[in-house]
Amino acid sequence: MNITPFFEFENRIRELLAENKLLQIINLIEDEGDRYPDQRVYLAYWKIGMAARDNNIDLSLQFLDDLIEEGYWISQFLLRTSPSFENLQGEIEFDERVQAMAILQRREVAQLLPLLALRQEGKPVSEQPYPLLLGLHKNRGTQLDSIMYWQPAAEAGWLVGVPQSGQALWSGAYVWEDLGQTQQELSDHVRGLAQKYPIDARRVILAGHEQGGEMAAWLPLSGGMDVRGFIAIAPTGSHIANPDRWFHMLQASEPSGMRGVFITGEDDSPYLPELKRLVDILNAFDVPSLLDVLPGVGSTFHPDYREALLRAIDYILT
């Protein structure tokens, strides 16, 4: 049986929301949501919110209890600020669930390392400065989801830092959405690595996967981080979908001395036309950039991404 891609399923949900068909959203998720186990908490978030919008407080609390029983949580920020949860605020029973989820969130965060450092296996720490690559994980993920994309750089002699975003949505779902917070987190990581390893400041690359790739390009181009270049693997996000935003940002920031590479699979790439236009815009602003399209590859990890990463590094250092 062919399963509808999740972005299409999510679009169906949003269409129903636009028509205020709240109970139909809940029924749709109840009927078909099990086809997307990786989206378990996100879809529960939808159900909780739709029940709350319908002022069915008891049903919202039951959905929350189901999550808590399985050890899942939704971030305190979303629980307290989401418009869909407005009818729940002030309810004593809801406050109790909020506190229970806060405990679960703290437990998960305590188990995550802020930064993983990768080097050539079996090699002692070099006295010569390391080139540094920072690799950002995708949105709604963790650093463990992206390590395989950055390992080729470590094997080639680079010091690789894989940061864990501190911006949480729900269980296992961390994002790079706040530009200022992301800038601060990455600056702290670079300083921390520099205290442990000699780093070549002239060879620092910011890389990222999916929405992490969008941030890896946007942050340095907007002047938020000084790097030699950026690499965006299968980039997605609202900025990628709107190349004109980059045009206006580049007019203000006027970056120089930077190169960029966008790597995407030919299959399952909804933003290919936008990426082509974006590369043209960057080149017009004297930011040498290229788009590397991998035939027969999707957005999930494929061995072809390994060689593509090394090609991208070579291009940036040229």
mmCIF file of C-alpha atoms in Angstrom:
data_model
loop_
_atom_site.group_PDB
_atom_site.id
_atom_site.type_symbol
_atom_site.label_atom_id
_atom_site.label_comp_id
_atom_site.label_asym_id
_atom_site.label_seq_id
_atom_site.Cartn_x
_atom_site.Cartn_y
_atom_site.Cartn_z
ATOM 1 C CA MET A 1 0.000 0.000 0.000
ATOM 2 C CA ASN A 2 1.311 3.415 -0.974
ATOM 3 C CA ILE A 3 1.388 5.811 1.965
ATOM 4 C CA THR A 4 0.684 9.472 1.329
ATOM 5 C CA PRO A 5 3.819 11.563 2.008
ATOM 6 C CA PHE A 6 3.517 13.241 5.369
ATOM 7 C CA PHE A 7 3.641 16.781 3.991
ATOM 8 C CA GLU A 8 0.526 15.965 1.935
ATOM 9 C CA PHE A 9 -1.187 14.494 4.985
ATOM 10 C CA GLU A 10 -0.304 17.637 6.954
ATOM 11 C CA ASN A 11 -1.701 19.801 4.157
ATOM 12 C CA ARG A 12 -5.020 17.930 4.462
ATOM 13 C CA ILE A 13 -5.059 18.750 8.170
ATOM 14 C CA ARG A 14 -4.395 22.435 7.523
ATOM 15 C CA GLU A 15 -7.131 22.566 4.865
ATOM 16 C CA LEU A 16 -9.605 21.172 7.380
ATOM 17 C CA LEU A 17 -8.435 23.728 9.950
ATOM 18 C CA ALA A 18 -9.034 26.546 7.475
ATOM 19 C CA GLU A 19 -12.616 25.253 7.226
ATOM 20 C CA ASN A 20 -12.818 24.993 11.048
ATOM 21 C CA LYS A 21 -13.551 21.263 10.817
ATOM 22 C CA LEU A 22 -11.946 20.478 14.147
ATOM 23 C CA LEU A 23 -13.496 17.092 14.869
ATOM 24 C CA GLN A 24 -12.737 15.939 11.328
ATOM 25 C CA ILE A 25 -9.064 16.666 11.988
ATOM 26 C CA ILE A 26 -9.147 14.508 15.100
ATOM 27 C CA ASN A 27 -10.930 11.703 13.230
ATOM 28 C CA LEU A 28 -8.477 11.891 10.334
ATOM 29 C CA ILE A 29 -5.516 11.571 12.676
ATOM 30 C CA GLU A 30 -7.198 8.761 14.606
ATOM 31 C CA ASP A 31 -7.858 6.876 11.355
ATOM 32 C CA GLU A 32 -4.572 7.426 9.515
ATOM 33 C CA GLY A 33 -2.036 8.832 11.963
ATOM 34 C CA ASP A 34 -0.535 5.427 12.793
ATOM 35 C CA ARG A 35 0.959 5.398 9.287
ATOM 36 C CA TYR A 36 3.398 8.082 10.470
ATOM 37 C CA PRO A 37 4.935 6.752 13.710
ATOM 38 C CA ASP A 38 7.752 9.317 13.597
ATOM 39 C CA GLN A 39 5.105 12.045 13.863
ATOM 40 C CA ARG A 40 3.388 10.494 16.887
ATOM 41 C CA VAL A 41 3.778 13.473 19.247
ATOM 42 C CA TYR A 42 3.206 16.113 16.576
ATOM 43 C CA LEU A 43 -0.103 14.548 15.571
ATOM 44 C CA ALA A 44 -1.093 14.223 19.228
ATOM 45 C CA TYR A 45 -0.342 17.939 19.549
ATOM 46 C CA TRP A 46 -2.837 18.559 16.769
ATOM 47 C CA LYS A 47 -5.482 16.413 18.467
ATOM 48 C CA ILE A 48 -5.035 18.146 21.819
ATOM 49 C CA GLY A 49 -5.289 21.562 20.189
ATOM 50 C CA MET A 50 -8.329 20.732 18.079
ATOM 51 C CA ALA A 51 -10.193 19.308 21.071
ATOM 52 C CA ALA A 52 -9.317 22.443 23.047
ATOM 53 C CA ARG A 53 -10.488 24.738 20.242
ATOM 54 C CA ASP A 54 -13.758 22.775 20.286
ATOM 55 C CA ASN A 55 -13.842 23.471 24.045
ATOM 56 C CA ASN A 56 -13.791 19.736 24.762
ATOM 57 C CA ILE A 57 -11.483 20.035 27.763
ATOM 58 C CA ASP A 58 -11.922 16.447 28.925
ATOM 59 C CA LEU A 59 -10.878 15.074 25.538
ATOM 60 C CA SER A 60 -7.802 17.346 25.456
ATOM 61 C CA LEU A 61 -6.780 16.135 28.901
ATOM 62 C CA GLN A 62 -7.234 12.526 27.827
ATOM 63 C CA PHE A 63 -4.920 13.064 24.831
ATOM 64 C CA LEU A 64 -2.383 14.678 27.153
ATOM 65 C CA ASP A 65 -2.623 11.749 29.568
ATOM 66 C CA ASP A 66 -2.024 9.305 26.713
ATOM 67 C CA LEU A 67 1.242 11.079 25.889
ATOM 68 C CA ILE A 68 2.397 11.296 29.495
ATOM 69 C CA GLU A 69 1.670 7.610 30.033
ATOM 70 C CA GLU A 70 4.005 6.796 27.135
ATOM 71 C CA GLY A 71 6.693 9.154 28.436
ATOM 72 C CA TYR A 72 6.216 11.873 25.810
ATOM 73 C CA TRP A 73 6.102 15.626 26.387
ATOM 74 C CA ILE A 74 5.291 18.904 24.654
ATOM 75 C CA SER A 75 7.430 21.937 25.420
ATOM 76 C CA GLN A 76 6.370 24.386 28.086
ATOM 77 C CA PHE A 77 6.500 27.171 25.502
ATOM 78 C CA LEU A 78 3.943 25.517 23.230
ATOM 79 C CA LEU A 79 1.727 24.410 26.095
ATOM 80 C CA ARG A 80 1.526 27.972 27.394
ATOM 81 C CA THR A 81 1.538 30.030 24.184
ATOM 82 C CA SER A 82 -0.116 27.998 21.419
ATOM 83 C CA PRO A 83 -3.375 29.683 20.341
ATOM 84 C CA SER A 84 -4.919 26.221 20.076
ATOM 85 C CA PHE A 85 -4.397 25.712 23.816
ATOM 86 C CA GLU A 86 -5.983 29.006 24.883
ATOM 87 C CA ASN A 87 -9.120 27.358 26.319
ATOM 88 C CA LEU A 88 -6.951 25.140 28.531
ATOM 89 C CA GLN A 89 -5.129 27.946 30.313
ATOM 90 C CA GLY A 90 -6.167 28.324 33.929
ATOM 91 C CA GLU A 91 -7.595 24.819 34.178
ATOM 92 C CA ILE A 92 -6.135 23.114 37.260
ATOM 93 C CA GLU A 93 -6.138 19.720 35.522
ATOM 94 C CA PHE A 94 -4.230 21.187 32.583
ATOM 95 C CA ASP A 95 -1.666 22.814 34.877
ATOM 96 C CA GLU A 96 -1.027 19.415 36.440
ATOM 97 C CA ARG A 97 -0.298 17.918 33.013
ATOM 98 C CA VAL A 98 1.960 20.857 32.182
ATOM 99 C CA GLN A 99 4.036 20.156 35.277
ATOM 100 C CA ALA A 100 4.207 16.445 34.502
ATOM 101 C CA MET A 101 5.492 17.212 31.006
ATOM 102 C CA ALA A 102 8.056 19.652 32.399
ATOM 103 C CA ILE A 103 9.546 16.790 34.415
ATOM 104 C CA LEU A 104 9.686 14.536 31.342
ATOM 105 C CA GLN A 105 11.302 17.322 29.296
ATOM 106 C CA ARG A 106 13.999 17.935 31.899
ATOM 107 C CA ARG A 107 14.795 14.222 32.008
ATOM 108 C CA GLU A 108 15.261 14.055 28.239
ATOM 109 C CA VAL A 109 17.336 17.230 28.025
ATOM 110 C CA ALA A 110 19.618 15.935 30.793
ATOM 111 C CA GLN A 111 20.438 12.913 28.636
ATOM 112 C CA LEU A 112 21.436 14.953 25.584
ATOM 113 C CA LEU A 113 24.981 16.194 25.044
ATOM 114 C CA PRO A 114 25.129 19.867 23.998
ATOM 115 C CA LEU A 115 27.865 19.042 21.469
ATOM 116 C CA LEU A 116 29.428 15.928 19.970
ATOM 117 C CA ALA A 117 33.000 16.298 18.667
ATOM 118 C CA LEU A 118 34.199 13.939 15.908
ATOM 119 C CA ARG A 119 37.801 13.426 14.767
ATOM 120 C CA GLN A 120 39.750 10.867 12.772
ATOM 121 C CA GLU A 121 39.476 7.620 14.654
ATOM 122 C CA GLY A 122 42.652 6.502 16.376
ATOM 123 C CA LYS A 123 44.521 9.740 15.679
ATOM 124 C CA PRO A 124 46.004 11.738 18.599
ATOM 125 C CA VAL A 125 45.056 15.388 18.935
ATOM 126 C CA SER A 126 46.969 17.329 16.319
ATOM 127 C CA GLU A 127 49.276 20.206 17.185
ATOM 128 C CA GLN A 128 48.401 21.768 13.842
ATOM 129 C CA PRO A 129 45.164 23.792 13.685
ATOM 130 C CA TYR A 130 42.110 21.780 12.668
ATOM 131 C CA PRO A 131 39.700 22.900 9.996
ATOM 132 C CA LEU A 132 36.287 22.945 11.681
ATOM 133 C CA LEU A 133 32.899 21.870 10.357
ATOM 134 C CA LEU A 134 29.764 22.405 12.434
ATOM 135 C CA GLY A 135 26.833 20.224 11.349
ATOM 136 C CA LEU A 136 23.276 21.199 12.293
ATOM 137 C CA HIS A 137 20.619 18.523 12.602
ATOM 138 C CA LYS A 138 17.222 18.801 10.925
ATOM 139 C CA ASN A 139 14.284 20.469 12.623
ATOM 140 C CA ARG A 140 12.133 18.224 14.800
ATOM 141 C CA GLY A 141 15.164 16.021 15.365
ATOM 142 C CA THR A 142 18.328 15.598 17.414
ATOM 143 C CA GLN A 143 22.047 15.591 16.703
ATOM 144 C CA LEU A 144 22.012 11.787 16.470
ATOM 145 C CA ASP A 145 19.831 12.103 13.348
ATOM 146 C CA SER A 146 22.577 13.864 11.398
ATOM 147 C CA ILE A 147 25.933 12.437 12.472
ATOM 148 C CA MET A 148 26.208 10.198 9.398
ATOM 149 C CA TYR A 149 26.126 13.257 7.135
ATOM 150 C CA TRP A 150 29.193 14.832 8.786
ATOM 151 C CA GLN A 151 31.370 11.786 9.502
ATOM 152 C CA PRO A 152 33.127 11.953 6.087
ATOM 153 C CA ALA A 153 34.606 15.316 7.095
ATOM 154 C CA ALA A 154 35.977 13.824 10.328
ATOM 155 C CA GLU A 155 37.428 10.902 8.397
ATOM 156 C CA ALA A 156 39.143 13.420 6.104
ATOM 157 C CA GLY A 157 40.906 15.058 9.039
ATOM 158 C CA TRP A 158 38.441 17.759 10.002
ATOM 159 C CA LEU A 159 37.324 18.505 13.521
ATOM 160 C CA VAL A 160 33.540 18.115 13.375
ATOM 161 C CA GLY A 161 31.172 19.576 15.932
ATOM 162 C CA VAL A 162 27.585 18.292 15.961
ATOM 163 C CA PRO A 163 25.574 20.623 18.212
ATOM 164 C CA GLN A 164 22.280 19.769 19.858
ATOM 165 C CA SER A 165 19.758 22.569 19.562
ATOM 166 C CA GLY A 166 18.340 23.794 22.848
ATOM 167 C CA GLN A 167 15.126 24.950 21.153
ATOM 168 C CA ALA A 168 12.557 22.258 21.962
ATOM 169 C CA LEU A 169 9.098 21.589 20.553
ATOM 170 C CA TRP A 170 8.313 18.173 21.981
ATOM 171 C CA SER A 171 9.917 14.800 22.703
ATOM 172 C CA GLY A 172 12.875 14.287 20.366
ATOM 173 C CA ALA A 173 11.985 17.401 18.359
ATOM 174 C CA TYR A 174 14.485 20.267 18.533
ATOM 175 C CA VAL A 175 14.659 23.096 16.026
ATOM 176 C CA TRP A 176 16.843 25.917 14.723
ATOM 177 C CA GLU A 177 14.195 28.633 14.485
ATOM 178 C CA ASP A 178 15.371 31.468 16.721
ATOM 179 C CA LEU A 179 18.220 33.157 14.855
ATOM 180 C CA GLY A 180 19.623 34.918 17.912
ATOM 181 C CA GLN A 181 19.558 31.847 20.120
ATOM 182 C CA THR A 182 21.118 29.726 17.378
ATOM 183 C CA GLN A 183 23.891 32.294 16.909
ATOM 184 C CA GLN A 184 24.605 32.305 20.644
ATOM 185 C CA GLU A 185 24.602 28.515 20.935
ATOM 186 C CA LEU A 186 26.990 28.083 17.996
ATOM 187 C CA SER A 187 29.324 30.837 19.213
ATOM 188 C CA ASP A 188 29.513 29.133 22.592
ATOM 189 C CA HIS A 189 30.300 25.798 20.942
ATOM 190 C CA VAL A 190 33.079 27.267 18.812
ATOM 191 C CA ARG A 191 34.654 28.889 21.870
ATOM 192 C CA GLY A 192 34.386 25.621 23.792
ATOM 193 C CA LEU A 193 36.030 23.641 20.983
ATOM 194 C CA ALA A 194 38.793 26.242 20.681
ATOM 195 C CA GLN A 195 39.638 25.668 24.337
ATOM 196 C CA LYS A 196 40.223 21.970 23.666
ATOM 197 C CA TYR A 197 41.611 21.913 20.115
ATOM 198 C CA PRO A 198 43.678 24.248 17.934
ATOM 199 C CA ILE A 199 41.268 25.546 15.272
ATOM 200 C CA ASP A 200 42.066 27.187 11.946
ATOM 201 C CA ALA A 201 39.729 30.178 11.942
ATOM 202 C CA ARG A 202 40.256 30.549 8.184
ATOM 203 C CA ARG A 203 38.740 27.122 7.517
ATOM 204 C CA VAL A 204 35.433 27.011 9.355
ATOM 205 C CA ILE A 205 32.355 25.679 7.555
ATOM 206 C CA LEU A 206 28.777 25.719 8.788
ATOM 207 C CA ALA A 207 26.679 22.842 7.457
ATOM 208 C CA GLY A 208 23.178 21.567 8.063
ATOM 209 C CA HIS A 209 20.500 19.071 7.047
ATOM 210 C CA GLU A 210 16.965 20.027 5.974
ATOM 211 C CA GLN A 211 15.907 23.091 8.054
ATOM 212 C CA GLY A 212 19.333 22.926 9.672
ATOM 213 C CA GLY A 213 20.701 23.429 6.165
ATOM 214 C CA GLU A 214 18.555 26.499 5.684
ATOM 215 C CA MET A 215 19.919 27.938 8.939
ATOM 216 C CA ALA A 216 23.492 26.979 7.968
ATOM 217 C CA ALA A 217 23.171 29.212 4.912
ATOM 218 C CA TRP A 218 21.018 32.006 6.316
ATOM 219 C CA LEU A 219 22.977 32.660 9.520
ATOM 220 C CA PRO A 220 26.397 33.448 7.973
ATOM 221 C CA LEU A 221 24.937 35.198 4.925
ATOM 222 C CA SER A 222 22.966 37.521 7.191
ATOM 223 C CA GLY A 223 26.133 38.392 9.114
ATOM 224 C CA GLY A 224 25.434 36.233 12.138
ATOM 225 C CA MET A 225 28.547 34.048 11.897
ATOM 226 C CA ASP A 226 31.963 34.416 10.309
ATOM 227 C CA VAL A 227 32.742 31.288 8.268
ATOM 228 C CA ARG A 228 34.599 30.324 5.099
ATOM 229 C CA GLY A 229 31.449 28.829 3.647
ATOM 230 C CA PHE A 230 28.258 26.869 4.183
ATOM 231 C CA ILE A 231 26.876 23.516 3.052
ATOM 232 C CA ALA A 232 23.117 22.870 3.015
ATOM 233 C CA ILE A 233 22.056 19.233 2.539
ATOM 234 C CA ALA A 234 18.473 18.674 1.325
ATOM 235 C CA PRO A 235 17.568 22.143 2.639
ATOM 236 C CA THR A 236 13.952 22.972 3.438
ATOM 237 C CA GLY A 237 12.119 25.771 5.181
ATOM 238 C CA SER A 238 10.222 28.992 4.614
ATOM 239 C CA HIS A 239 13.322 30.894 3.451
ATOM 240 C CA ILE A 240 14.247 28.177 0.952
ATOM 241 C CA ALA A 241 10.705 28.305 -0.389
ATOM 242 C CA ASN A 242 11.010 32.085 -0.961
ATOM 243 C CA PRO A 243 14.284 32.940 -2.760
ATOM 244 C CA ASP A 244 13.370 36.633 -2.867
ATOM 245 C CA ARG A 245 13.917 36.801 0.905
ATOM 246 C CA TRP A 246 17.587 36.050 0.283
ATOM 247 C CA PHE A 247 17.765 38.821 -2.306
ATOM 248 C CA HIS A 248 16.538 41.408 0.200
ATOM 249 C CA MET A 249 18.725 40.032 2.995
ATOM 250 C CA LEU A 250 21.839 40.083 0.794
ATOM 251 C CA GLN A 251 21.161 43.697 -0.168
ATOM 252 C CA ALA A 252 21.443 44.583 3.521
ATOM 253 C CA SER A 253 24.284 42.297 4.622
ATOM 254 C CA GLU A 254 26.590 42.303 1.550
ATOM 255 C CA PRO A 255 28.649 39.233 2.584
ATOM 256 C CA SER A 256 32.075 38.713 1.061
ATOM 257 C CA GLY A 257 34.758 36.031 0.992
ATOM 258 C CA MET A 258 32.225 33.248 1.433
ATOM 259 C CA ARG A 259 31.226 30.273 -0.727
ATOM 260 C CA GLY A 260 28.224 27.992 -0.502
ATOM 261 C CA VAL A 261 26.986 24.616 -1.698
ATOM 262 C CA PHE A 262 23.459 23.242 -1.749
ATOM 263 C CA ILE A 263 23.209 19.466 -2.037
ATOM 264 C CA THR A 264 19.881 17.833 -2.760
ATOM 265 C CA GLY A 265 18.535 14.540 -4.024
ATOM 266 C CA GLU A 266 16.797 14.584 -7.366
ATOM 267 C CA ASP A 267 13.963 12.512 -5.864
ATOM 268 C CA ASP A 268 11.659 13.923 -3.186
ATOM 269 C CA SER A 269 12.991 17.463 -3.637
ATOM 270 C CA PRO A 270 10.052 19.914 -3.609
ATOM 271 C CA TYR A 271 12.344 22.965 -3.688
ATOM 272 C CA LEU A 272 14.540 22.236 -6.687
ATOM 273 C CA PRO A 273 13.336 25.239 -8.748
ATOM 274 C CA GLU A 274 13.739 27.524 -5.724
ATOM 275 C CA LEU A 275 17.255 26.233 -5.039
ATOM 276 C CA LYS A 276 18.276 26.911 -8.629
ATOM 277 C CA ARG A 277 17.008 30.482 -8.349
ATOM 278 C CA LEU A 278 18.680 30.911 -4.959
ATOM 279 C CA VAL A 279 22.054 29.850 -6.356
ATOM 280 C CA ASP A 280 21.642 32.366 -9.175
ATOM 281 C CA ILE A 281 20.881 35.116 -6.623
ATOM 282 C CA LEU A 282 23.937 34.264 -4.509
ATOM 283 C CA ASN A 283 26.240 34.227 -7.503
ATOM 284 C CA ALA A 284 24.850 37.597 -8.584
ATOM 285 C CA PHE A 285 25.852 38.951 -5.165
ATOM 286 C CA ASP A 286 29.403 37.602 -5.546
ATOM 287 C CA VAL A 287 28.837 34.683 -3.196
ATOM 288 C CA PRO A 288 30.151 31.816 -5.370
ATOM 289 C CA SER A 289 27.656 29.003 -4.952
ATOM 290 C CA LEU A 290 26.611 25.818 -6.673
ATOM 291 C CA LEU A 291 23.803 23.273 -6.557
ATOM 292 C CA ASP A 292 24.775 19.601 -6.498
ATOM 293 C CA VAL A 293 21.780 17.451 -7.496
ATOM 294 C CA LEU A 294 22.183 13.736 -6.761
ATOM 295 C CA PRO A 295 20.262 11.424 -9.155
ATOM 296 C CA GLY A 296 18.131 8.742 -7.566
ATOM 297 C CA VAL A 297 18.543 10.166 -4.057
ATOM 298 C CA GLY A 298 15.924 11.537 -1.643
ATOM 299 C CA SER A 299 16.152 13.728 1.442
ATOM 300 C CA THR A 300 17.013 10.894 3.840
ATOM 301 C CA PHE A 301 20.594 9.683 4.197
ATOM 302 C CA HIS A 302 22.136 7.997 1.164
ATOM 303 C CA PRO A 303 25.808 7.022 0.667
ATOM 304 C CA ASP A 304 26.031 9.497 -2.226
ATOM 305 C CA TYR A 305 25.802 12.310 0.313
ATOM 306 C CA ARG A 306 29.236 11.293 1.639
ATOM 307 C CA GLU A 307 31.126 12.103 -1.563
ATOM 308 C CA ALA A 308 28.923 15.136 -2.148
ATOM 309 C CA LEU A 309 29.990 16.557 1.221
ATOM 310 C CA LEU A 310 33.664 16.132 0.370
ATOM 311 C CA ARG A 311 33.137 17.770 -3.030
ATOM 312 C CA ALA A 312 31.413 20.664 -1.309
ATOM 313 C CA ILE A 313 34.314 21.110 1.116
ATOM 314 C CA ASP A 314 36.778 21.154 -1.770
ATOM 315 C CA TYR A 315 34.700 23.772 -3.570
ATOM 316 C CA ILE A 316 34.488 26.025 -0.529
ATOM 317 C CA LEU A 317 38.244 25.856 0.099
ATOM 318 C CA THR A 318 39.119 26.521 -3.542
#
